[in-house]
Short mmCIF file of C-alpha atoms in Angstrom, two decimals:
data_model
loop_
_atom_site.label_atom_id
_atom_site.label_comp_id
_atom_site.label_asym_id
_atom_site.label_seq_id
_atom_site.Cartn_x
_atom_site.Cartn_y
_atom_site.Cartn_z
CA UNK A 420 25.85 1.69 42.04
CA UNK A 421 26.64 1.06 38.36
CA UNK A 422 27.69 -2.54 39.03
CA UNK A 423 24.49 -3.20 40.96
CA UNK A 424 22.32 -1.78 38.19
CA UNK A 425 24.29 -3.66 35.58
CA UNK A 426 23.85 -6.96 37.44
CA UNK A 427 20.14 -6.29 37.83
CA UNK A 428 19.81 -5.69 34.10
CA UNK A 429 21.62 -8.92 33.24
CA UNK A 430 19.51 -10.89 35.70
CA UNK A 431 16.34 -9.39 34.24
CA UNK A 432 17.35 -10.39 30.71
CA UNK A 433 18.20 -13.92 31.82
CA UNK A 434 14.82 -14.25 33.58
CA UNK A 435 13.01 -12.98 30.50
CA UNK A 436 14.76 -15.52 28.29
CA UNK A 437 13.91 -18.32 30.71
CA UNK A 438 10.24 -17.28 30.64
CA UNK A 439 10.24 -17.35 26.85
CA UNK A 440 11.64 -20.86 26.89
CA UNK A 441 9.18 -22.07 29.53
CA UNK A 442 6.11 -20.36 28.05
CA UNK A 443 6.72 -19.99 24.31
CA UNK A 444 3.05 -19.56 23.34
CA UNK A 445 2.07 -16.78 25.73
CA UNK A 446 2.50 -14.00 23.17
CA UNK A 447 0.68 -16.04 20.54
CA UNK A 448 -2.39 -16.35 22.73
CA UNK A 449 -2.52 -12.61 23.34
CA UNK A 450 -2.21 -12.08 19.59
CA UNK A 451 -5.33 -14.14 18.94
CA UNK A 452 -7.16 -12.31 21.68
CA UNK A 453 -6.46 -9.05 19.85
CA UNK A 454 -8.78 -10.03 16.98
CA UNK A 455 -12.48 -9.56 17.65
CA UNK A 456 -15.51 -11.17 16.07
CA UNK A 457 -18.13 -9.24 14.13
CA UNK A 458 -21.01 -10.09 11.81
CA UNK A 459 -21.93 -8.56 8.48
CA UNK A 460 -25.53 -7.41 8.87
CA UNK A 461 -26.34 -8.33 5.28
CA UNK A 462 -26.50 -11.87 6.69
CA UNK A 463 -29.75 -11.04 8.50
CA UNK A 464 -31.10 -8.29 6.26
CA UNK A 465 -34.70 -9.53 6.30
CA UNK A 466 -34.70 -9.85 10.08
CA UNK A 467 -33.40 -6.28 10.36
CA UNK A 468 -36.25 -5.00 8.23
CA UNK A 469 -38.79 -6.89 10.35
CA UNK A 470 -37.40 -5.80 13.74
CA UNK A 471 -34.08 -3.99 13.84
CA UNK A 472 -33.70 -3.75 17.62
CA UNK A 473 -34.67 -7.36 18.27
CA UNK A 474 -32.22 -8.56 15.63
CA UNK A 475 -29.19 -6.67 16.92
CA UNK A 476 -30.09 -7.80 20.45
CA UNK A 477 -30.15 -11.42 19.25
CA UNK A 478 -26.70 -10.95 17.69
CA UNK A 479 -25.37 -9.48 20.92
CA UNK A 480 -26.76 -12.48 22.80
CA UNK A 481 -24.75 -14.75 20.49
CA UNK A 482 -21.58 -13.13 21.79
CA UNK A 483 -20.63 -10.94 18.85
CA UNK A 484 -18.44 -7.99 19.75
CA UNK A 485 -19.13 -5.94 16.65
CA UNK A 486 -21.55 -5.33 13.79
CA UNK A 487 -20.51 -4.52 10.24
CA UNK A 488 -23.18 -2.33 8.70
CA UNK A 489 -24.43 -2.54 5.13
CA UNK A 490 -26.75 0.43 4.75
CA UNK A 491 -29.63 -0.58 7.05
CA UNK A 492 -29.82 1.39 10.29
CA UNK A 493 -33.43 0.69 11.16
CA UNK A 494 -35.07 3.48 13.15
CA UNK A 495 -31.68 5.20 13.57
CA UNK A 496 -31.12 6.17 9.94
CA UNK A 497 -31.00 9.86 10.86
CA UNK A 498 -29.52 9.47 14.35
CA UNK A 499 -26.13 7.70 14.43
CA UNK A 500 -25.54 8.94 17.97
CA UNK A 501 -28.64 7.14 19.23
CA UNK A 502 -27.59 4.01 17.34
CA UNK A 503 -24.16 4.13 18.97
CA UNK A 504 -25.83 4.40 22.38
CA UNK A 505 -27.97 1.37 21.51
CA UNK A 506 -24.87 -0.59 20.60
CA UNK A 507 -23.17 0.50 23.82
CA UNK A 508 -26.12 -0.80 25.80
CA UNK A 509 -25.63 -4.19 24.11
CA UNK A 510 -21.82 -4.16 24.55
CA UNK A 511 -21.43 -3.91 20.78
CA UNK A 512 -19.47 -1.58 18.51
CA UNK A 513 -19.71 -0.77 14.82
CA UNK A 514 -16.65 -2.67 13.59
CA UNK A 515 -16.77 -1.35 10.01
CA UNK A 516 -19.26 -0.70 7.23
CA UNK A 517 -19.92 -1.34 3.57
CA UNK A 518 -20.73 1.71 1.51
CA UNK A 519 -21.12 2.20 -2.24
CA UNK A 520 -19.43 4.83 -4.34
CA UNK A 521 -22.84 6.43 -4.82
CA UNK A 522 -22.80 7.41 -1.13
CA UNK A 523 -19.25 8.73 -1.45
CA UNK A 524 -19.91 11.26 -4.21
CA UNK A 525 -18.77 14.86 -3.84
CA UNK A 526 -22.21 15.94 -2.64
CA UNK A 527 -22.62 13.13 -0.08
CA UNK A 528 -19.08 12.35 1.06
CA UNK A 529 -18.85 14.67 4.06
CA UNK A 530 -22.32 13.72 5.26
CA UNK A 531 -21.39 10.02 5.04
CA UNK A 532 -18.10 10.52 6.89
CA UNK A 533 -19.84 12.46 9.65
CA UNK A 534 -22.52 9.78 10.02
CA UNK A 535 -20.03 6.93 10.35
CA UNK A 536 -17.64 8.95 12.49
CA UNK A 537 -20.49 9.59 14.94
CA UNK A 538 -21.38 5.89 14.87
CA UNK A 539 -17.78 5.04 15.73
CA UNK A 540 -16.74 3.51 12.40
CA UNK A 541 -13.19 4.16 11.23
CA UNK A 542 -13.00 1.74 8.28
CA UNK A 543 -15.39 1.84 5.33
CA UNK A 544 -15.26 -0.70 2.51
CA UNK A 545 -16.66 -0.35 -0.98
CA UNK A 546 -18.22 -3.81 -1.43
CA UNK A 547 -18.79 -3.93 -5.18
CA UNK A 548 -17.80 -2.15 -8.36
CA UNK A 549 -17.74 -3.77 -11.79
CA UNK A 550 -14.69 -1.71 -12.76
CA UNK A 551 -12.72 -3.93 -10.37
CA UNK A 552 -12.53 -6.63 -13.06
CA UNK A 553 -12.57 -4.43 -16.15
CA UNK A 554 -9.24 -3.83 -17.96
CA UNK A 555 -10.24 -0.23 -18.75
CA UNK A 556 -11.92 0.41 -15.42
CA UNK A 557 -9.50 -0.93 -12.82
CA UNK A 558 -7.09 2.03 -12.80
CA UNK A 559 -9.85 4.70 -12.65
CA UNK A 560 -11.26 2.71 -9.71
CA UNK A 561 -7.85 2.70 -8.05
CA UNK A 562 -7.54 6.45 -8.55
CA UNK A 563 -10.95 7.09 -7.01
CA UNK A 564 -10.21 4.88 -4.01
CA UNK A 565 -6.91 6.61 -3.37
CA UNK A 566 -8.48 10.07 -3.53
CA UNK A 567 -11.34 9.12 -1.20
CA UNK A 568 -9.03 7.44 1.29
CA UNK A 569 -6.80 10.52 1.41
CA UNK A 570 -9.81 12.65 2.32
CA UNK A 571 -11.03 10.15 4.91
CA UNK A 572 -7.64 10.04 6.60
CA UNK A 573 -7.96 13.72 7.45
CA UNK A 574 -10.72 12.62 9.82
CA UNK A 575 -8.84 9.55 11.12
CA UNK A 576 -10.94 7.30 8.90
CA UNK A 577 -10.12 4.96 6.02
CA UNK A 578 -11.85 3.83 2.84
CA UNK A 579 -10.87 0.54 1.26
CA UNK A 580 -12.21 -2.27 -0.89
CA UNK A 581 -13.87 -5.68 -0.48
CA UNK A 582 -13.44 -8.51 -2.99
CA UNK A 583 -15.72 -10.98 -4.68
CA UNK A 584 -14.43 -13.66 -7.05
CA UNK A 585 -13.91 -11.77 -10.32
CA UNK A 586 -11.19 -9.57 -8.84
CA UNK A 587 -9.01 -12.69 -8.97
CA UNK A 588 -9.28 -13.20 -12.70
CA UNK A 589 -6.06 -12.79 -14.65
CA UNK A 590 -4.93 -9.29 -15.54
CA UNK A 591 -1.44 -8.21 -16.67
CA UNK A 592 0.08 -11.57 -15.68
CA UNK A 593 -1.36 -11.27 -12.17
CA UNK A 594 -4.93 -10.54 -11.05
CA UNK A 595 -7.17 -7.51 -10.87
CA UNK A 596 -6.79 -7.69 -7.08
CA UNK A 597 -3.03 -7.36 -7.48
CA UNK A 598 -3.55 -4.31 -9.68
CA UNK A 599 -5.77 -2.73 -7.04
CA UNK A 600 -3.58 -3.61 -4.06
CA UNK A 601 -0.19 -2.86 -5.60
CA UNK A 602 -1.29 0.54 -6.91
CA UNK A 603 -2.76 1.77 -3.63
CA UNK A 604 -0.83 2.76 -0.50
CA UNK A 605 -0.48 0.52 2.53
CA UNK A 606 -2.77 2.90 4.40
CA UNK A 607 -5.69 1.84 2.20
CA UNK A 608 -7.36 -1.11 3.96
CA UNK A 609 -8.30 -4.31 2.17
CA UNK A 610 -11.10 -6.60 3.22
CA UNK A 611 -10.49 -10.15 2.05
CA UNK A 612 -13.58 -12.30 1.66
CA UNK A 613 -12.26 -15.83 2.20
CA UNK A 614 -15.43 -17.41 0.83
CA UNK A 615 -15.11 -15.65 -2.51
CA UNK A 616 -11.35 -16.35 -2.61
CA UNK A 617 -12.06 -20.08 -2.30
CA UNK A 618 -14.81 -19.74 -4.89
CA UNK A 619 -12.26 -18.20 -7.27
CA UNK A 620 -9.92 -21.15 -6.67
CA UNK A 621 -7.21 -19.06 -5.02
CA UNK A 622 -5.10 -19.62 -1.92
CA UNK A 623 -6.08 -17.13 0.83
CA UNK A 624 -2.80 -17.23 2.75
CA UNK A 625 -0.85 -16.31 -0.38
CA UNK A 626 -2.76 -13.04 -0.79
CA UNK A 627 -2.81 -12.30 2.95
CA UNK A 628 0.98 -12.48 3.06
CA UNK A 629 1.49 -10.75 -0.27
CA UNK A 630 -0.22 -7.61 1.06
CA UNK A 631 0.83 -7.99 4.67
CA UNK A 632 -0.64 -5.71 7.27
CA UNK A 633 -3.50 -4.51 5.08
CA UNK A 634 -6.32 -6.94 5.86
CA UNK A 635 -7.97 -4.86 8.57
CA UNK A 636 -11.09 -7.05 8.43
CA UNK A 637 -11.84 -10.37 6.77
CA UNK A 638 -15.09 -12.07 5.84
CA UNK A 639 -15.23 -15.65 7.07
CA UNK A 640 -17.75 -17.69 5.14
CA UNK A 641 -18.31 -20.55 2.75
CA UNK A 642 -19.46 -19.60 -0.71
CA UNK A 643 -20.64 -22.78 -2.38
CA UNK A 644 -20.50 -23.71 -6.03
CA UNK A 645 -23.68 -25.21 -7.39
CA UNK A 646 -24.08 -28.84 -6.26
CA UNK A 647 -20.57 -29.03 -4.77
CA UNK A 648 -21.83 -30.56 -1.54
CA UNK A 649 -20.35 -27.86 0.67
CA UNK A 650 -22.15 -26.83 3.83
CA UNK A 651 -22.53 -23.03 3.95
CA UNK A 652 -22.12 -23.02 7.73
CA UNK A 653 -18.68 -21.80 8.74
CA UNK A 654 -16.46 -24.53 10.14
CA UNK A 655 -18.47 -27.49 8.81
CA UNK A 656 -16.20 -28.35 5.87
CA UNK A 657 -12.53 -29.19 5.57
CA UNK A 658 -11.24 -25.68 5.02
CA UNK A 659 -7.96 -25.05 6.90
CA UNK A 660 -9.51 -22.29 9.00
CA UNK A 661 -6.85 -22.37 11.72
CA UNK A 662 -4.11 -21.77 9.16
CA UNK A 663 -6.10 -19.00 7.48
CA UNK A 664 -7.05 -17.24 10.72
CA UNK A 665 -3.49 -17.50 12.00
CA UNK A 666 -2.22 -15.82 8.84
CA UNK A 667 -4.94 -13.15 8.95
CA UNK A 668 -3.93 -12.12 12.44
CA UNK A 669 -0.15 -12.55 12.30
CA UNK A 670 0.45 -11.55 8.64
CA UNK A 671 -2.63 -9.56 7.67
CA UNK A 672 -2.91 -7.48 10.82
CA UNK A 673 -6.60 -8.38 10.98
CA UNK A 674 -8.52 -6.68 13.77
CA UNK A 675 -11.97 -8.03 12.94
CA UNK A 676 -13.02 -11.52 11.93
CA UNK A 677 -16.38 -10.94 10.28
CA UNK A 678 -18.87 -13.77 9.84
CA UNK A 679 -21.01 -13.36 6.74
CA UNK A 680 -23.82 -15.76 5.93
CA UNK A 681 -25.08 -15.52 2.36
CA UNK A 682 -26.40 -19.06 2.08
CA UNK A 683 -28.52 -21.00 4.54
CA UNK A 684 -28.96 -24.76 4.98
CA UNK A 685 -32.45 -26.11 4.47
CA UNK A 686 -34.53 -25.75 7.60
CA UNK A 687 -32.32 -23.09 9.17
CA UNK A 688 -33.18 -19.41 9.39
CA UNK A 689 -30.55 -16.70 8.81
CA UNK A 690 -30.24 -16.06 12.55
CA UNK A 691 -29.92 -19.78 13.29
CA UNK A 692 -27.28 -20.13 10.58
CA UNK A 693 -25.30 -17.16 11.91
CA UNK A 694 -25.51 -18.57 15.45
CA UNK A 695 -24.11 -21.93 14.31
CA UNK A 696 -21.28 -20.29 12.36
CA UNK A 697 -20.44 -18.13 15.38
CA UNK A 698 -20.37 -21.17 17.69
CA UNK A 699 -18.03 -23.00 15.30
CA UNK A 700 -15.72 -19.98 15.06
CA UNK A 701 -15.63 -19.73 18.87
CA UNK A 702 -14.50 -23.37 19.07
CA UNK A 703 -11.74 -22.79 16.51
CA UNK A 704 -10.46 -19.66 18.24
CA UNK A 705 -10.50 -21.37 21.63
CA UNK A 706 -8.49 -24.30 20.24
CA UNK A 707 -5.97 -21.89 18.72
CA UNK A 708 -5.46 -20.11 22.03
CA UNK A 709 -4.73 -23.29 24.00
#
């Protein structure tokens, strides 16, 4: 009996090794399939104000799997359960959300956590704070983030930070982003905005790998300099998106690739711009999976 089992085990290992040799990219494809595509709703903020339900329906029709909220909940501002049901009807989920420190104060924190928990959000990102590039403000900001994230974790939620360009200015022989990331625990999620990283003149893959496993979500966009000739539509320039996305997923542990459209080509509406960026991202992801 032992010899038979032993032989079976050896044969199974040999077969597994042969499969790896014959199909070396199988696991890589499944890795890319693990990352989903969302859209930051700030991209279509005016459309949301005009007709919230029609706008989220249009985004669902584009094939998005998630929405990243930025404070506008339309007619559902006091009913996150109804909003979650609406998203379910459209085969959407709330991938994450941006929330300011003002909504995370002692008097509002528990109400905010309950709202987003009901909506299905587990990761909240503070999108902006001027202390993040202030030599006297960065460590108080770090302290506040750590304290808030510790509270959120009690409810299986997380609170992290989202960058712009100034976080990558020099500070203590590194950058302000390094000060924030290296002084917070690995359980505190980071949201890298690739557009602002490029704008700051930094290499995205370097920072993805430096803080491996912490980029729960990433903003994919082009942030143009004035008169630099760049097209703000994702995928229309010569950015090495395949390399960046590969690193986000394999090194950063990214679960959500979030399209954000802050600039719009002449003659294109925000929704049209988002649709084109989404189509280009779909092509890139499909090519990476083949």
